Short mmCIF file of C-alpha atoms in Angstrom, two decimals:
data_model
loop_
_atom_site.label_atom_id
_atom_site.label_comp_id
_atom_site.label_asym_id
_atom_site.label_seq_id
_atom_site.Cartn_x
_atom_site.Cartn_y
_atom_site.Cartn_z
CA MET A 1 0.51 0.09 0.15
CA ASN A 2 1.74 3.27 -1.55
CA GLY A 3 -0.80 5.90 -0.86
CA LYS A 4 -1.41 8.34 1.73
CA PHE A 5 -4.69 7.88 4.54
CA ILE A 6 -4.99 11.06 5.57
CA THR A 7 -8.76 12.16 7.59
CA PHE A 8 -10.35 15.47 7.92
CA GLU A 9 -12.23 14.86 12.07
CA GLY A 10 -14.04 18.19 13.82
CA PRO A 11 -17.18 19.67 14.69
CA GLU A 12 -19.64 20.96 12.20
CA GLY A 13 -18.84 24.79 11.35
CA SER A 14 -14.53 23.86 11.53
CA GLY A 15 -14.29 24.59 7.51
CA LYS A 16 -13.23 20.25 7.42
CA SER A 17 -14.57 20.98 3.76
CA THR A 18 -12.79 23.27 3.08
CA HIS A 19 -9.26 22.90 4.12
CA ILE A 20 -9.43 19.12 2.83
CA LYS A 21 -10.68 20.60 -0.94
CA LEU A 22 -7.39 23.51 -0.28
CA LEU A 23 -5.39 20.10 0.39
CA LYS A 24 -6.42 18.21 -2.54
CA ALA A 25 -5.52 21.41 -4.59
CA TYR A 26 -2.03 21.19 -3.59
CA LEU A 27 -1.50 17.83 -3.83
CA GLU A 28 -2.53 17.22 -6.89
CA GLU A 29 -0.57 20.44 -8.01
CA ARG A 30 2.71 18.80 -6.28
CA GLY A 31 1.64 15.38 -8.83
CA ILE A 32 0.26 13.18 -6.27
CA GLU A 33 -2.99 11.34 -7.37
CA VAL A 34 -5.73 12.44 -4.97
CA VAL A 35 -8.89 10.61 -3.63
CA LEU A 36 -11.21 13.35 -2.14
CA THR A 37 -13.85 11.60 -0.30
CA ARG A 38 -16.59 11.64 3.23
CA GLU A 39 -18.27 9.42 5.37
CA PRO A 40 -20.98 8.78 5.48
CA GLY A 41 -20.70 7.79 1.64
CA GLY A 42 -18.62 7.69 -0.43
CA THR A 43 -19.61 4.68 -2.58
CA PRO A 44 -23.38 3.94 -4.22
CA LEU A 45 -24.38 2.46 -0.83
CA GLY A 46 -23.18 4.82 1.68
CA GLU A 47 -25.31 7.82 -0.10
CA GLU A 48 -28.41 5.77 0.31
CA ILE A 49 -27.14 4.76 3.99
CA ARG A 50 -26.28 8.58 4.36
CA LYS A 51 -29.97 9.81 3.05
CA ILE A 52 -31.35 7.35 5.88
CA LEU A 53 -28.71 8.73 8.50
CA GLN A 54 -29.08 12.92 8.04
CA HIS A 55 -32.46 14.02 6.67
CA ASP A 56 -35.76 13.47 8.78
CA HIS A 57 -37.22 10.29 8.10
CA SER A 58 -40.20 8.48 8.58
CA GLU A 59 -38.45 6.50 11.20
CA PRO A 60 -35.50 7.52 12.91
CA PRO A 61 -32.74 4.90 13.65
CA VAL A 62 -32.55 4.19 17.11
CA PRO A 63 -29.05 5.09 18.74
CA SER A 64 -27.71 1.87 18.35
CA ALA A 65 -28.85 0.96 15.11
CA GLU A 66 -27.21 4.53 14.28
CA VAL A 67 -23.74 3.67 14.55
CA LEU A 68 -24.74 0.51 13.07
CA LEU A 69 -25.11 2.70 9.64
CA PHE A 70 -22.63 5.08 10.25
CA LEU A 71 -20.05 1.25 10.42
CA ALA A 72 -22.29 -0.28 7.68
CA SER A 73 -21.07 2.87 5.44
CA ARG A 74 -17.97 2.64 6.70
CA ALA A 75 -17.59 -1.46 5.59
CA GLN A 76 -18.29 -0.76 2.42
CA HIS A 77 -16.02 2.38 1.71
CA VAL A 78 -12.43 1.02 3.12
CA GLU A 79 -13.69 -2.74 0.70
CA ARG A 80 -14.64 -0.88 -2.21
CA LEU A 81 -13.38 3.26 -2.62
CA ILE A 82 -10.41 3.63 0.91
CA ARG A 83 -8.34 0.27 0.34
CA PRO A 84 -8.09 -0.33 -3.99
CA ALA A 85 -7.16 3.76 -4.07
CA LEU A 86 -4.62 2.98 -1.17
CA GLN A 87 -3.20 0.43 -2.92
CA GLN A 88 -2.71 2.24 -6.60
CA GLY A 89 -0.45 4.89 -4.60
CA LYS A 90 -3.51 7.47 -4.72
CA TRP A 91 -3.39 9.74 -1.27
CA VAL A 92 -6.95 9.25 -0.54
CA LEU A 93 -8.62 12.39 1.80
CA CYS A 94 -11.53 11.47 4.20
CA ASP A 95 -13.60 14.13 5.80
CA ARG A 96 -14.82 12.29 8.36
CA PHE A 97 -13.49 8.93 9.79
CA ALA A 98 -13.93 6.84 12.35
CA ASP A 99 -13.22 9.79 15.21
CA SER A 100 -16.32 11.03 14.16
CA THR A 101 -17.59 7.85 15.75
CA PHE A 102 -15.55 7.50 18.64
CA ALA A 103 -16.79 11.56 19.20
CA TYR A 104 -20.36 11.37 18.57
CA GLN A 105 -21.25 8.42 19.73
CA GLY A 106 -19.04 7.85 22.89
CA TYR A 107 -18.99 11.59 23.53
CA GLY A 108 -21.84 12.40 22.35
CA ARG A 109 -24.41 9.60 22.69
CA GLY A 110 -22.52 7.93 25.67
CA PHE A 111 -22.02 4.38 24.01
CA ASP A 112 -19.28 2.92 25.96
CA MET A 113 -16.01 3.39 24.24
CA ALA A 114 -15.02 -0.52 23.89
CA SER A 115 -17.88 -1.38 21.53
CA LEU A 116 -17.53 1.27 19.18
CA ARG A 117 -13.91 0.56 18.67
CA ALA A 118 -15.12 -3.52 18.51
CA VAL A 119 -17.71 -2.59 16.25
CA ASN A 120 -16.03 -0.06 14.31
CA ALA A 121 -12.81 -2.78 13.73
CA PHE A 122 -14.95 -4.99 12.95
CA ALA A 123 -15.68 -2.06 9.87
CA VAL A 124 -12.38 -1.58 9.16
CA SER A 125 -10.84 -4.69 9.32
CA GLY A 126 -7.24 -3.17 10.03
CA LEU A 127 -7.40 0.28 7.96
CA GLN A 128 -6.30 3.11 10.37
CA PRO A 129 -5.54 6.76 8.81
CA ASP A 130 -1.64 8.08 8.54
CA LEU A 131 -2.47 11.22 9.58
CA THR A 132 -6.09 12.72 11.31
CA VAL A 133 -6.57 16.62 11.12
CA LEU A 134 -8.37 17.10 13.70
CA LEU A 135 -9.87 21.26 12.54
CA ASP A 136 -10.85 22.51 16.12
CA VAL A 137 -13.95 25.51 17.14
CA THR A 138 -16.14 26.18 20.00
CA PRO A 139 -19.62 25.38 19.91
CA GLN A 140 -19.86 29.16 19.78
CA THR A 141 -18.38 29.41 17.16
CA SER A 142 -19.48 26.41 15.06
CA ARG A 143 -23.45 27.89 15.47
CA GLU A 144 -22.46 31.34 13.81
CA ARG A 145 -20.27 29.81 10.46
CA LEU A 146 -23.94 27.38 10.65
CA ALA A 147 -26.45 30.65 11.22
CA VAL A 148 -24.46 31.67 8.26
CA ARG A 149 -24.14 28.57 5.58
CA GLN A 150 -27.56 28.65 6.32
CA ALA A 151 -28.76 32.03 5.14
CA SER A 152 -26.71 32.20 2.15
CA THR A 153 -27.43 28.79 1.42
CA ALA A 154 -31.20 28.56 2.75
CA THR A 155 -30.78 25.20 3.74
CA THR A 156 -32.27 23.95 6.99
CA PRO A 157 -30.41 21.90 9.16
CA ASP A 158 -29.90 18.05 9.17
CA ARG A 159 -31.08 15.75 12.82
CA ILE A 160 -27.28 15.98 13.72
CA GLU A 161 -27.15 20.15 13.30
CA ARG A 162 -30.00 20.56 15.51
CA GLU A 163 -28.77 18.85 18.53
CA ALA A 164 -28.57 20.47 22.01
CA ALA A 165 -25.97 22.67 22.56
CA ALA A 166 -24.64 20.43 25.60
CA PHE A 167 -24.31 17.40 22.74
CA HIS A 168 -21.79 19.53 20.45
CA GLU A 169 -19.42 20.05 23.57
CA ARG A 170 -18.71 16.86 24.80
CA VAL A 171 -18.77 15.74 20.67
CA ARG A 172 -15.50 18.85 21.09
CA ASN A 173 -13.75 17.66 23.95
CA GLY A 174 -14.70 14.60 23.21
CA PHE A 175 -11.93 15.07 19.57
CA LEU A 176 -9.61 16.50 21.71
CA ALA A 177 -9.83 14.13 24.36
CA LEU A 178 -9.00 11.42 20.82
CA ALA A 179 -6.14 13.72 19.82
CA LYS A 180 -4.56 13.27 23.63
CA GLU A 181 -4.50 9.24 23.85
CA GLU A 182 -3.05 9.46 20.07
CA PRO A 183 -0.89 12.53 19.45
CA ASP A 184 1.06 11.47 16.79
CA ARG A 185 -1.72 10.10 14.35
CA ILE A 186 -3.94 13.05 15.25
CA VAL A 187 -3.04 16.92 14.64
CA VAL A 188 -5.10 19.34 16.19
CA ILE A 189 -5.43 22.99 15.04
CA ASN A 190 -7.55 25.85 15.96
CA THR A 191 -9.48 27.15 12.51
CA GLU A 192 -10.05 30.46 15.11
CA ARG A 193 -8.02 32.82 12.81
CA GLU A 194 -7.84 33.09 9.09
CA PRO A 195 -8.68 30.29 6.80
CA ALA A 196 -4.79 30.84 4.68
CA ALA A 197 -3.15 29.89 8.40
CA VAL A 198 -5.36 27.26 9.42
CA ALA A 199 -4.41 25.89 5.34
CA ALA A 200 -0.59 26.15 6.37
CA ALA A 201 -1.40 24.49 9.52
CA VAL A 202 -3.30 21.52 7.63
CA ARG A 203 -0.03 21.51 4.72
CA ALA A 204 2.46 21.70 7.70
CA ALA A 205 0.66 18.22 9.21
CA VAL A 206 0.77 16.72 5.49
CA GLU A 207 4.66 17.95 5.31
CA SER A 208 5.57 15.87 8.06
CA LEU A 209 3.51 13.87 7.43
CA THR A 210 6.28 12.80 4.16
CA LEU A 211 9.13 13.46 6.27
CA LYS A 212 8.06 10.90 8.81
CA SER A 213 7.10 8.15 6.64
CA PRO A 214 8.16 8.73 3.08
CA THR A 215 5.16 7.21 0.20
CA HIS A 216 8.39 6.96 -2.59
CA PRO A 217 11.59 5.47 -1.54
CA PRO A 218 14.01 8.77 -1.53
CA PRO A 219 15.81 8.68 -5.18
CA GLY A 220 18.92 6.24 -4.78
CA GLY A 221 18.21 4.86 -0.87
CA GLY A 222 16.13 1.84 -1.30
CA CYS A 223 13.37 1.81 0.97
CA SER A 224 15.36 2.49 4.56
CA GLY A 225 13.15 4.53 7.03
CA SER A 226 9.41 4.03 4.78
CA ARG A 227 7.52 1.54 6.84
CA GLN A 228 4.83 1.27 4.10
CA MET B 1 -41.21 -8.80 30.93
CA ASN B 2 -43.90 -11.00 30.91
CA GLY B 3 -43.54 -12.22 26.88
CA LYS B 4 -41.99 -14.58 26.07
CA PHE B 5 -39.85 -13.83 22.72
CA ILE B 6 -40.12 -16.90 20.42
CA THR B 7 -37.66 -17.24 17.44
CA PHE B 8 -37.44 -19.18 14.09
CA GLU B 9 -34.75 -20.22 12.22
CA GLY B 10 -33.60 -22.86 9.59
CA PRO B 11 -32.20 -22.66 5.47
CA GLU B 12 -35.13 -21.12 2.91
CA GLY B 13 -37.72 -23.88 2.24
CA SER B 14 -37.68 -25.25 5.41
CA GLY B 15 -41.52 -24.17 7.02
CA LYS B 16 -40.11 -21.36 8.41
CA SER B 17 -43.33 -18.88 7.73
CA THR B 18 -45.70 -21.44 7.32
CA HIS B 19 -44.72 -22.70 11.36
CA ILE B 20 -44.71 -19.76 11.96
CA LYS B 21 -48.11 -18.40 10.79
CA LEU B 22 -49.46 -21.85 12.58
CA LEU B 23 -48.22 -20.90 16.30
CA LYS B 24 -49.76 -17.33 15.68
CA ALA B 25 -53.05 -18.97 15.63
CA TYR B 26 -52.69 -21.81 18.18
CA LEU B 27 -51.49 -18.95 20.85
CA GLU B 28 -54.01 -16.65 19.80
CA GLU B 29 -56.88 -19.16 20.32
CA ARG B 30 -55.55 -19.47 24.36
CA GLY B 31 -56.36 -16.35 24.48
CA ILE B 32 -52.19 -15.15 23.76
CA GLU B 33 -51.23 -11.81 21.90
CA VAL B 34 -48.76 -12.03 19.61
CA VAL B 35 -47.21 -10.37 17.45
CA LEU B 36 -45.66 -12.36 13.81
CA THR B 37 -42.10 -9.63 12.84
CA ARG B 38 -39.50 -10.98 10.80
CA GLU B 39 -35.92 -9.96 10.25
CA PRO B 40 -34.62 -8.25 8.04
CA GLY B 41 -37.10 -6.08 8.30
CA GLY B 42 -40.90 -5.55 11.28
CA THR B 43 -39.77 -1.49 11.05
CA PRO B 44 -39.67 1.06 8.47
CA LEU B 45 -36.11 1.55 8.39
CA GLY B 46 -36.04 -2.39 9.28
CA GLU B 47 -37.67 -3.28 5.60
CA GLU B 48 -35.80 -0.40 4.09
CA ILE B 49 -32.60 -2.36 4.91
CA ARG B 50 -33.97 -5.59 4.20
CA LYS B 51 -33.98 -4.26 0.14
CA ILE B 52 -30.99 -3.40 -0.16
CA LEU B 53 -30.02 -6.47 1.19
CA GLN B 54 -32.28 -8.52 -0.57
CA HIS B 55 -32.75 -7.22 -3.88
CA ASP B 56 -30.44 -6.87 -7.00
CA HIS B 57 -29.29 -3.74 -6.12
CA SER B 58 -27.05 -0.60 -8.20
CA GLU B 59 -23.86 -1.67 -6.05
CA PRO B 60 -24.21 -4.43 -3.97
CA PRO B 61 -22.46 -4.50 0.11
CA VAL B 62 -19.66 -5.92 0.52
CA PRO B 63 -19.47 -8.59 3.23
CA SER B 64 -19.27 -6.82 6.44
CA ALA B 65 -21.77 -4.14 5.14
CA GLU B 66 -23.63 -6.39 5.15
CA VAL B 67 -23.70 -7.80 8.37
CA LEU B 68 -23.62 -4.42 9.55
CA LEU B 69 -26.71 -3.99 7.66
CA PHE B 70 -28.76 -6.92 9.32
CA LEU B 71 -27.68 -5.29 12.75
CA ALA B 72 -28.72 -1.92 12.26
CA SER B 73 -32.18 -3.57 11.33
CA ARG B 74 -31.72 -5.95 14.43
CA ALA B 75 -31.17 -3.54 16.67
CA GLN B 76 -33.72 -0.95 15.26
CA HIS B 77 -36.24 -4.43 15.23
CA VAL B 78 -35.13 -5.05 19.49
CA GLU B 79 -35.92 -1.75 20.92
CA ARG B 80 -38.73 -0.81 18.89
CA LEU B 81 -41.19 -3.39 18.41
CA ILE B 82 -39.58 -6.13 20.10
CA ARG B 83 -39.13 -5.81 23.98
CA PRO B 84 -41.67 -3.44 23.97
CA ALA B 85 -44.41 -6.05 22.40
CA LEU B 86 -42.77 -7.83 24.98
CA GLN B 87 -42.55 -5.52 28.18
CA GLN B 88 -46.53 -5.58 27.46
CA GLY B 89 -47.10 -8.99 27.86
CA LYS B 90 -47.06 -9.67 24.77
CA TRP B 91 -45.33 -13.14 23.05
CA VAL B 92 -42.96 -12.24 19.77
CA LEU B 93 -42.60 -14.79 16.93
CA CYS B 94 -39.72 -13.31 15.27
CA ASP B 95 -38.90 -15.02 11.66
CA ARG B 96 -34.86 -15.21 12.36
CA PHE B 97 -32.11 -13.69 14.22
CA ALA B 98 -29.19 -13.59 16.21
CA ASP B 99 -28.63 -17.60 14.91
CA SER B 100 -28.94 -16.73 11.06
CA THR B 101 -26.63 -13.80 11.39
CA PHE B 102 -24.26 -16.36 13.17
CA ALA B 103 -24.82 -19.32 10.73
CA TYR B 104 -25.44 -17.66 7.03
CA GLN B 105 -22.27 -14.75 8.13
CA GLY B 106 -20.42 -17.09 10.78
CA TYR B 107 -20.51 -20.95 9.19
CA GLY B 108 -22.00 -19.46 5.68
CA ARG B 109 -19.37 -16.67 5.34
CA GLY B 110 -16.48 -17.19 7.42
CA PHE B 111 -16.99 -14.35 8.53
CA ASP B 112 -15.40 -14.85 12.71
CA MET B 113 -17.62 -15.99 15.09
CA ALA B 114 -16.37 -14.39 18.30
CA SER B 115 -16.54 -10.66 16.89
CA LEU B 116 -19.81 -11.23 15.18
CA ARG B 117 -20.84 -12.47 18.94
CA ALA B 118 -19.62 -9.36 19.54
CA VAL B 119 -21.37 -6.84 17.13
CA ASN B 120 -23.79 -8.74 17.50
CA ALA B 121 -24.54 -8.32 21.32
CA PHE B 122 -24.12 -3.85 20.65
CA ALA B 123 -26.95 -4.67 18.78
CA VAL B 124 -29.57 -6.38 20.78
CA SER B 125 -28.23 -4.99 23.78
CA GLY B 126 -28.83 -7.86 25.74
CA LEU B 127 -32.19 -9.35 24.77
CA GLN B 128 -32.19 -13.32 24.21
CA PRO B 129 -34.99 -15.30 22.95
CA ASP B 130 -36.45 -17.37 25.56
CA LEU B 131 -36.65 -20.64 22.70
CA THR B 132 -36.09 -21.15 19.42
CA VAL B 133 -37.78 -22.84 17.18
CA LEU B 134 -34.89 -24.22 14.15
CA LEU B 135 -36.60 -26.02 11.46
CA ASP B 136 -34.10 -28.56 9.69
CA VAL B 137 -34.23 -29.72 6.30
CA THR B 138 -31.44 -30.12 3.81
CA PRO B 139 -30.31 -28.54 0.78
CA GLN B 140 -31.37 -30.95 -1.36
CA THR B 141 -35.26 -30.50 0.02
CA SER B 142 -34.68 -27.32 0.45
CA ARG B 143 -34.02 -26.46 -3.46
CA GLU B 144 -36.69 -28.77 -4.52
CA ARG B 145 -38.86 -26.53 -2.22
CA LEU B 146 -37.70 -23.22 -3.46
CA ALA B 147 -37.90 -24.09 -7.20
CA VAL B 148 -41.17 -25.27 -6.66
CA ARG B 149 -42.15 -21.87 -4.75
CA GLN B 150 -41.32 -20.08 -7.71
CA ALA B 151 -42.63 -21.94 -9.68
CA SER B 152 -45.83 -20.82 -8.17
CA THR B 153 -45.52 -17.37 -7.29
CA ALA B 154 -43.69 -16.58 -10.51
CA THR B 155 -40.72 -14.80 -8.29
CA THR B 156 -37.31 -14.79 -9.45
CA PRO B 157 -34.79 -16.18 -5.96
CA ASP B 158 -33.32 -13.03 -3.97
CA ARG B 159 -29.35 -12.51 -4.12
CA ILE B 160 -28.98 -15.16 -0.78
CA GLU B 161 -31.24 -17.74 -2.74
CA ARG B 162 -28.88 -17.59 -5.87
CA GLU B 163 -25.88 -18.93 -3.36
CA ALA B 164 -23.79 -21.80 -4.30
CA ALA B 165 -24.36 -26.07 -2.42
CA ALA B 166 -22.24 -25.35 -0.76
CA PHE B 167 -22.70 -22.59 1.11
CA HIS B 168 -26.08 -23.97 1.83
CA GLU B 169 -24.41 -27.10 2.79
CA ARG B 170 -22.20 -24.80 5.37
CA VAL B 171 -25.52 -22.64 7.10
CA ARG B 172 -26.98 -26.01 7.68
CA ASN B 173 -24.33 -27.03 9.30
CA GLY B 174 -23.72 -24.01 10.66
CA PHE B 175 -27.58 -24.05 12.59
CA LEU B 176 -27.06 -27.32 14.22
CA ALA B 177 -23.72 -27.15 15.65
CA LEU B 178 -25.22 -23.63 17.42
CA ALA B 179 -28.38 -25.80 18.91
CA LYS B 180 -25.33 -28.12 19.59
CA GLU B 181 -23.97 -25.62 21.68
CA GLU B 182 -27.19 -24.61 23.44
CA PRO B 183 -29.66 -27.33 23.88
CA ASP B 184 -32.16 -25.31 26.65
CA ARG B 185 -32.47 -22.41 23.88
CA ILE B 186 -32.71 -23.69 21.01
CA VAL B 187 -35.21 -26.98 19.27
CA VAL B 188 -34.61 -28.92 16.33
CA ILE B 189 -37.15 -30.06 14.51
CA ASN B 190 -37.23 -32.31 11.32
CA THR B 191 -39.47 -31.29 8.61
CA GLU B 192 -38.89 -33.48 6.01
CA ARG B 193 -42.49 -34.95 7.34
CA GLU B 194 -46.13 -34.85 7.20
CA PRO B 195 -47.22 -30.30 8.06
CA ALA B 196 -49.28 -31.36 10.46
CA ALA B 197 -46.39 -33.69 12.66
CA VAL B 198 -44.34 -30.62 11.58
CA ALA B 199 -46.64 -28.28 13.81
CA ALA B 200 -47.04 -30.56 17.02
CA ALA B 201 -43.67 -30.30 16.73
CA VAL B 202 -43.93 -27.02 17.68
CA ARG B 203 -46.20 -26.96 20.02
CA ALA B 204 -45.03 -29.62 22.10
CA ALA B 205 -41.72 -27.36 22.27
CA VAL B 206 -43.60 -24.05 23.05
CA GLU B 207 -45.35 -25.94 25.69
CA SER B 208 -42.13 -27.32 27.16
CA LEU B 209 -41.35 -23.12 27.46
CA THR B 210 -44.01 -22.67 29.29
CA LEU B 211 -43.49 -25.68 31.74
CA LYS B 212 -40.41 -24.39 32.55
CA SER B 213 -41.00 -20.44 33.09
CA PRO B 214 -45.00 -19.29 33.68
CA THR B 215 -45.15 -15.96 32.12
CA HIS B 216 -48.25 -15.65 34.63
CA PRO B 217 -47.85 -16.81 38.43
CA PRO B 218 -49.71 -20.13 39.20
CA PRO B 219 -53.36 -19.18 40.00
CA GLY B 220 -53.33 -18.99 44.20
CA GLY B 221 -49.85 -19.79 44.24
CA GLY B 222 -47.28 -16.65 43.92
CA CYS B 223 -44.68 -16.20 42.67
CA SER B 224 -43.04 -19.73 43.11
CA GLY B 225 -41.13 -21.21 39.96
CA SER B 226 -41.48 -18.53 38.18
CA ARG B 227 -38.47 -16.81 37.97
CA GLN B 228 -39.33 -13.62 34.76
#
């Protein structure tokens, strides 16, 4: 597997979709083939599941069914899109992945973390991100950004966006706790500043990943230092 | 919880839908309120998931996604239908439940049984059938019955029914292995005989369940002997 798997995580309104696109453009300028995808979704099956999860439904899923639907979508995503792309040497940038399950369903909804990790392990069968960019934002700023977005696009908040403020506070703190547990994988980036500064911080995190574990062996240097 | 939870399991063509209806009628004649349901399905969300699982789709689920979709449907089913009915004192008869996951995905598709049990435990959060009626049939008879059914109803086999013969052999042997592990819960009934004899065997299994653990305390006898 030669590609790199980079996930973007963070609360709503943290700028994930903006910064993932900026990183894609930056990598492509450097000749890297990039696949941009998102969870839930990313495959035809995943998009159907996404519809059930994000829009009001005749019958909303109970919390455990919600978790299992997210993970069904993830299993499909990993096997049909992410792993094949990595095997072809492409870099995969994914908007949300396992850390969202742990933050939203574990810290947010109170599911037991060990059970969540067991069910997630079943879905991903060994795949871990090489780097996770955690875009951090306070719940207050997140709310303000969502209000602006909804006013400008005339969209209405989906089911998860309408959750109570306490829930979003727990989710944000959950993301930060996950980053503390895995500081080598998860890089926390404060997004309450100029977008250009945030984009530079994202690029720096990605550069340091490349230095840590080169995707391609250094010219003339064989495989030493590469753990791929 | 005063009701009884009885599941019907077995390969395709074992007569589950016939015998579950006969048992329903038998119990209702005796004044018991019965809820008849099935997996995958049983709730509006479950029926949508059932459509994805059983019919040809633009993109079939990968095996791990299939398991997780079945279990999402089960989680909804348990929380929205089965547990509430049992709490109201109703008897729930369910066409397929967790043993189908273990037989089809474990024995049939080769998923690790411990992982399957962990994911199933997440979905059912403690609910176990009081009795499981395993309707046994050889793959040969199963194929013949399905051919007759398809000819008479002009339906075509669904994705699971079209699996190879070796798969169905593993599934049948898996059901029998599960029954050996839990002989107190799972009663094996040979269906290669007159339907009336099979129905009598199903009733006998249910009667013995009632004797083991009465749903209502015996008249004038208080609670002794009841473990409900």
